C-alpha positions as MATLAB code, in Angstrom:
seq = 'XXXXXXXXXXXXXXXXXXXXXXXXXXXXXXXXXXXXXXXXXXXXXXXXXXXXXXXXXXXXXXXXXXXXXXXXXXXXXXXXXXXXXXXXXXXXXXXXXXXXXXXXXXXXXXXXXXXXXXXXXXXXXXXXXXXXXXXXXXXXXXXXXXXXXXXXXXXXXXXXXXXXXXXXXXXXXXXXXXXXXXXXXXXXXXXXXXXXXXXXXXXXXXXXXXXXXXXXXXXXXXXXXXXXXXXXXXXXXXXXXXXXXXXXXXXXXXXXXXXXXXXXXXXXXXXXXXXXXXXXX';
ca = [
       5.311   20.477 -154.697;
       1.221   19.814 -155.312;
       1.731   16.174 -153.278;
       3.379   17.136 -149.906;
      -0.202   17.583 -148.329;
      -1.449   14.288 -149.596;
       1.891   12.922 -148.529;
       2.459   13.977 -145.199;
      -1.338   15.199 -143.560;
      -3.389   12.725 -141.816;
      -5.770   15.122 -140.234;
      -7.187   16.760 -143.133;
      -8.053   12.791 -144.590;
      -9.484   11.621 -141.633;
     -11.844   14.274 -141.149;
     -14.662   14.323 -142.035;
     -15.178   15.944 -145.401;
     -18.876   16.616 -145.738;
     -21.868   16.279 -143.263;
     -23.907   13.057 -143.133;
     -27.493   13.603 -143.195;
     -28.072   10.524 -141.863;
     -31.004    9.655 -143.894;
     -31.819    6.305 -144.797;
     -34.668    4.913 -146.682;
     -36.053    1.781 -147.011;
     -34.428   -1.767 -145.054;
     -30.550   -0.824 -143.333;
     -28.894   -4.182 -142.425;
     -26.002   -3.033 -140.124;
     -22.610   -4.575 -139.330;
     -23.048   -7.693 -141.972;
     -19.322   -9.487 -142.425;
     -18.194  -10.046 -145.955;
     -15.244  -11.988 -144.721;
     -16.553  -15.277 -142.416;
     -14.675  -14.909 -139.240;
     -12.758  -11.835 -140.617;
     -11.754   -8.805 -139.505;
     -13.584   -6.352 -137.169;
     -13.598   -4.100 -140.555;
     -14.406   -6.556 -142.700;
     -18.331   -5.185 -142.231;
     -20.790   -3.844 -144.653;
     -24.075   -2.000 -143.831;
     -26.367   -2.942 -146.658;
     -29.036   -0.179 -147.159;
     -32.181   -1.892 -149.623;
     -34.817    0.509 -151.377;
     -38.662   -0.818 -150.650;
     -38.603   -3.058 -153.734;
     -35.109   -4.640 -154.029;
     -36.194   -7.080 -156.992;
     -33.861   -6.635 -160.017;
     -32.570   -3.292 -158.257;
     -28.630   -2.326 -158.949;
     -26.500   -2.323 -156.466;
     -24.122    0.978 -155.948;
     -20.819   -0.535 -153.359;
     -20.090    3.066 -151.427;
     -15.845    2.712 -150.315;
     -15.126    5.806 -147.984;
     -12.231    8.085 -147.525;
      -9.769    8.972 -144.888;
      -6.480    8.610 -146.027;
      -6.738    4.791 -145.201;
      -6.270    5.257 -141.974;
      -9.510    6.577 -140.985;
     -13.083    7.163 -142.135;
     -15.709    4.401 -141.665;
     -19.028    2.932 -143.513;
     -21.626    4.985 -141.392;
     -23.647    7.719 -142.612;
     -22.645    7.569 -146.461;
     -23.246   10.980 -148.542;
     -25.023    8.458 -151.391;
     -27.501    6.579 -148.719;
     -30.720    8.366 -150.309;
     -29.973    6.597 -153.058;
     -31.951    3.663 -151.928;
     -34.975    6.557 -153.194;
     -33.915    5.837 -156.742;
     -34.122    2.316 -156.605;
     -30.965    1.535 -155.223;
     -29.010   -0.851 -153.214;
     -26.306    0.859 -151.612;
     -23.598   -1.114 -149.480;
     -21.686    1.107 -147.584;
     -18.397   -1.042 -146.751;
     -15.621   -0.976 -143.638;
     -11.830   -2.016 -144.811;
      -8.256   -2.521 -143.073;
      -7.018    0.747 -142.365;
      -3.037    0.333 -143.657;
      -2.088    0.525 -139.739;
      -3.696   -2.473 -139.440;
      -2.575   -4.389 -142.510;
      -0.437   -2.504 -145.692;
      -1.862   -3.101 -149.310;
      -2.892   -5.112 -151.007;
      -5.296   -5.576 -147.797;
      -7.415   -2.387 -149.054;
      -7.801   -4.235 -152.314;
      -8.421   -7.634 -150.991;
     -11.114   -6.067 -148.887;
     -12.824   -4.271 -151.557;
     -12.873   -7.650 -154.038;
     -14.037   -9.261 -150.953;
     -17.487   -6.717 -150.588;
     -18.228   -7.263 -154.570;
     -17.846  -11.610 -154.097;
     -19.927  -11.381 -151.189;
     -22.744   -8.825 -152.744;
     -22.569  -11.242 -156.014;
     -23.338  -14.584 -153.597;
     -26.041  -13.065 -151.764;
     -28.473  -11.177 -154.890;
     -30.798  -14.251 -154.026;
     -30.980  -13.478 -150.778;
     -32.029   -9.810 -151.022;
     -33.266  -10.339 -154.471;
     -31.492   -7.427 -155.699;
     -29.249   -7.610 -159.012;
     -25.608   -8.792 -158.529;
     -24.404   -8.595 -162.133;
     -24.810   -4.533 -162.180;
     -22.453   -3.089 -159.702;
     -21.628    0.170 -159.696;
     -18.494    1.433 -157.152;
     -17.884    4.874 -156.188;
     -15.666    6.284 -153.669;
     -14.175    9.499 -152.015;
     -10.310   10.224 -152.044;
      -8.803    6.959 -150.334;
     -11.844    4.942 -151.344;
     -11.858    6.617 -155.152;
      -8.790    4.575 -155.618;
     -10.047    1.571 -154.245;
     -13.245    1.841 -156.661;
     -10.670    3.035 -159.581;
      -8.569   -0.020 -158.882;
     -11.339   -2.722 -159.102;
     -12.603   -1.147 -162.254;
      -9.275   -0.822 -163.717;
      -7.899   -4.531 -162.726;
     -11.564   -6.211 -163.530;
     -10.329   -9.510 -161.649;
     -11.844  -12.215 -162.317;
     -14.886  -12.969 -160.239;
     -14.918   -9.364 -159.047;
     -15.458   -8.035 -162.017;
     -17.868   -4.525 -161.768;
     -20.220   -2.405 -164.210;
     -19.314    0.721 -163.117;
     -16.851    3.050 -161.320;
     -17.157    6.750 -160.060;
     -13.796    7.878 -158.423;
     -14.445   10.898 -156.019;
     -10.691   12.975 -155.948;
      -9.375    9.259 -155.468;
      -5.491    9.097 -156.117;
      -4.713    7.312 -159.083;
      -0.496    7.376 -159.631;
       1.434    6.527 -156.913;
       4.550    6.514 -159.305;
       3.867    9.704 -160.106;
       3.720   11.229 -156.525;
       7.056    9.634 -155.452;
       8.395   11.060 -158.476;
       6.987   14.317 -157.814;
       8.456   14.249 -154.269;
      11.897   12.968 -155.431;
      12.124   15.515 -157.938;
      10.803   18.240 -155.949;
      13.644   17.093 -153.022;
      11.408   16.234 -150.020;
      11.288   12.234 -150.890;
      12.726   12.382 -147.371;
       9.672   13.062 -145.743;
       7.496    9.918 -147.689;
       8.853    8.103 -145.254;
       7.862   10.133 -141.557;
       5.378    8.066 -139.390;
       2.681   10.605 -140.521;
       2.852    9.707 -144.482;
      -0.346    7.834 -145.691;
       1.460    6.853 -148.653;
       3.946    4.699 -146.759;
       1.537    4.068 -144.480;
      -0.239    2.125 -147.028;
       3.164    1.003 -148.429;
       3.881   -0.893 -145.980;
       7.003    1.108 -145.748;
       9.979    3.747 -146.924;
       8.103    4.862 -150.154;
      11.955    4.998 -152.261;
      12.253    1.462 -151.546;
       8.329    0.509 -151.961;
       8.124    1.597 -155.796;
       6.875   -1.945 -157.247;
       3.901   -1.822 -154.484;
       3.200    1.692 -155.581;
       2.939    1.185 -159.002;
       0.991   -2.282 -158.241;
      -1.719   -0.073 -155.914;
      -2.227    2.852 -158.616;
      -5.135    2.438 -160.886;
      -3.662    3.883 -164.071;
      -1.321    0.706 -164.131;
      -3.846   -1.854 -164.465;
      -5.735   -0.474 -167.253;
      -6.760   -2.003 -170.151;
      -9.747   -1.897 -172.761;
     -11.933   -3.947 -170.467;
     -11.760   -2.379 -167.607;
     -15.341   -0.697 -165.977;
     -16.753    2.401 -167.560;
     -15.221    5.280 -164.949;
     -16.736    8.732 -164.518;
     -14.018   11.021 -162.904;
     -15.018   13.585 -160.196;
     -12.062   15.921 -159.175;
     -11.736   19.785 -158.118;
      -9.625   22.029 -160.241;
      -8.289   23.453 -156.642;
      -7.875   20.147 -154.900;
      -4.363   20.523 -152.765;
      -4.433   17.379 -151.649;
      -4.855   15.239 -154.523;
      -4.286   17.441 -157.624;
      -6.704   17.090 -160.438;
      -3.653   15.802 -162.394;
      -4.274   12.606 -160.877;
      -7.354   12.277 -162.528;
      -6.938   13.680 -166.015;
      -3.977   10.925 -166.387;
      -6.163    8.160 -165.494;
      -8.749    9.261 -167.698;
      -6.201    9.926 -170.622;
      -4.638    6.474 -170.015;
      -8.409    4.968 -170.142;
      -9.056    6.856 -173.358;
      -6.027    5.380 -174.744;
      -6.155    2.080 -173.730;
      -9.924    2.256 -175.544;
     -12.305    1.825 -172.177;
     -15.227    4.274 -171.488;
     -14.436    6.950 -169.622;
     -15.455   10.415 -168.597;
     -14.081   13.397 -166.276;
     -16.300   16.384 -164.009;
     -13.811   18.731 -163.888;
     -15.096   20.803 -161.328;
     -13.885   24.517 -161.573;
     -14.236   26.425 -157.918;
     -13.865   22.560 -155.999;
     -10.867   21.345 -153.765;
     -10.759   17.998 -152.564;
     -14.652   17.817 -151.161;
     -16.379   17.110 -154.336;
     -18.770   14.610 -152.811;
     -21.749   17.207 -152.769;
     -25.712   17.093 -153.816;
     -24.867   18.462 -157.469;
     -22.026   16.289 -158.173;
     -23.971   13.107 -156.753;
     -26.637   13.934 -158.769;
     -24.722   13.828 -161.953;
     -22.850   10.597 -161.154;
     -26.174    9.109 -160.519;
     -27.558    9.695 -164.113;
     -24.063    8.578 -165.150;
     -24.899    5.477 -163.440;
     -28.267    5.179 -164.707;
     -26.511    4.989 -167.947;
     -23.921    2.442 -167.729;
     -25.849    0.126 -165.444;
     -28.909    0.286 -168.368;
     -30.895    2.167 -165.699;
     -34.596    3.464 -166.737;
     -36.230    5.866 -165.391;
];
């Protein structure tokens, strides 16, 4: 039963997962709406390197079981070092509005970073999205969908679930389907609902269903002894990507569970990065 953590814990999401180190380089522009007269979450803290001109832009989408977790403090802001914009973003936590608000919120943060690049100066056609656990399948899901006008360069999907079908499956089969729908299950939390009867939406929220040849070149990140999202979730997706003929590649990461947001493994998606995005250094 490799789902009934991921299913039923709220705790472990919403903690936090690594320590911030708080360092930030360059210009931070805090609290900045991407929704006019939105949300209280509908907030991004833009973080520019000294010389924005023609810099890529890296949108950071945190974790916390989407019910927790927020934009402050993100492992990647030292990026700005490397030339990088990096957008840290708030988004509806599913107690607050079900999906497809995540989703929504997330196309929302890539519109409003493409219809400000003047402002800043910075270079809204490459777009790179990474995210940890909750926010790896927000990332995973604008990559794979490539909607129109929110369409990005890049994706990096930290331990992010990626097959809701598959979980409900897993939990049906494995006779605790039961429990998807307690008041402390983040998957019907986010379902806006009992999970049994909320199958469409899942399907509709999980990355691997939206893929096609087009979508964004994806780099994979997952621990081989992640309990709460098994590594199956990402060898699917990138099986499904390889299939479908899009660019895609997986970290498996040997000794990891579900923190895999670390120096090493940011390091590595940030030459990944360099690459799709046409990066030189």
């Amino acid at each position: 039963m490799p789902y009934r953590l991921l299913l039923l814990t709220l705790v472990a999401l919403s903690s936090p997962l690594w320590a911030a180190s708080g360092e930030t380089l360059g210009t931070l522009k805090k609290d900045v709406p991407y929704v006019e007269n939105g949300h209280t979450r509908q907030k991004l803290d833009l973080r520019l390197p000294a010389d924005p001109k023609g810099a890529p832009v890296v949108l950071w989408i945190h974790g916390g079981g989407w019910i927790g977790g927020g934009k402050e403090n993100p492992p990647i802001a030292a990026l700005t070092a490397q030339g990088y914009v990096v957008a840290s973003m708030n988004y509806r936590y599913s107690t607050q509005a079900p999906f497809p608000a995540q989703l929504e919120d997330a196309r929302a943060a890539v519109q409003w970073l493409r219809s400000h690049q003047t402002d800043f100066g910075y270079d809204g056609k490459r777009i790179a999205a990474w995210g940890h656990s909750a926010g790896g399948t927000m990332v995973s899901l604008l990559g794979s969908r490539q909607d129109k006008g929110t369409e990005i360069q890049a994706v990096v999907n930290f331990s992010g679930p990626t097959d809701f079908g598959l979980i409900i499956k897993d939990a049906i089969d494995g006779g605790y389907a039961d429990r998807l729908d307690t008041p402390i299950s983040v998957v019907a939390l986010l379902l806006g609902g009992p999970v049994k009867q909320k199958l469409p939406l899942g399907l509709e929220a999980s990355p691997v269903t939206h893929v096609t040849a087009r979508s964004a070149p994806t780099l994979l990140v997952y621990g081989a002894k992640d309990t709460l999202v098994p590594p199956v979730q990402g060898t699917n997706l990138f099986t499904t990507m390889k299939k479908a003929g899009a660019t895609v590649e997986l970290m498996s990461l040997p000794v990891t569970g579900h923190n895999s947001v670390n120096r090493e493994t940011i390091a590595r998606a940030l030459a990944w990065t360099d690459r799709a995005l046409g990066v030189k250094r």
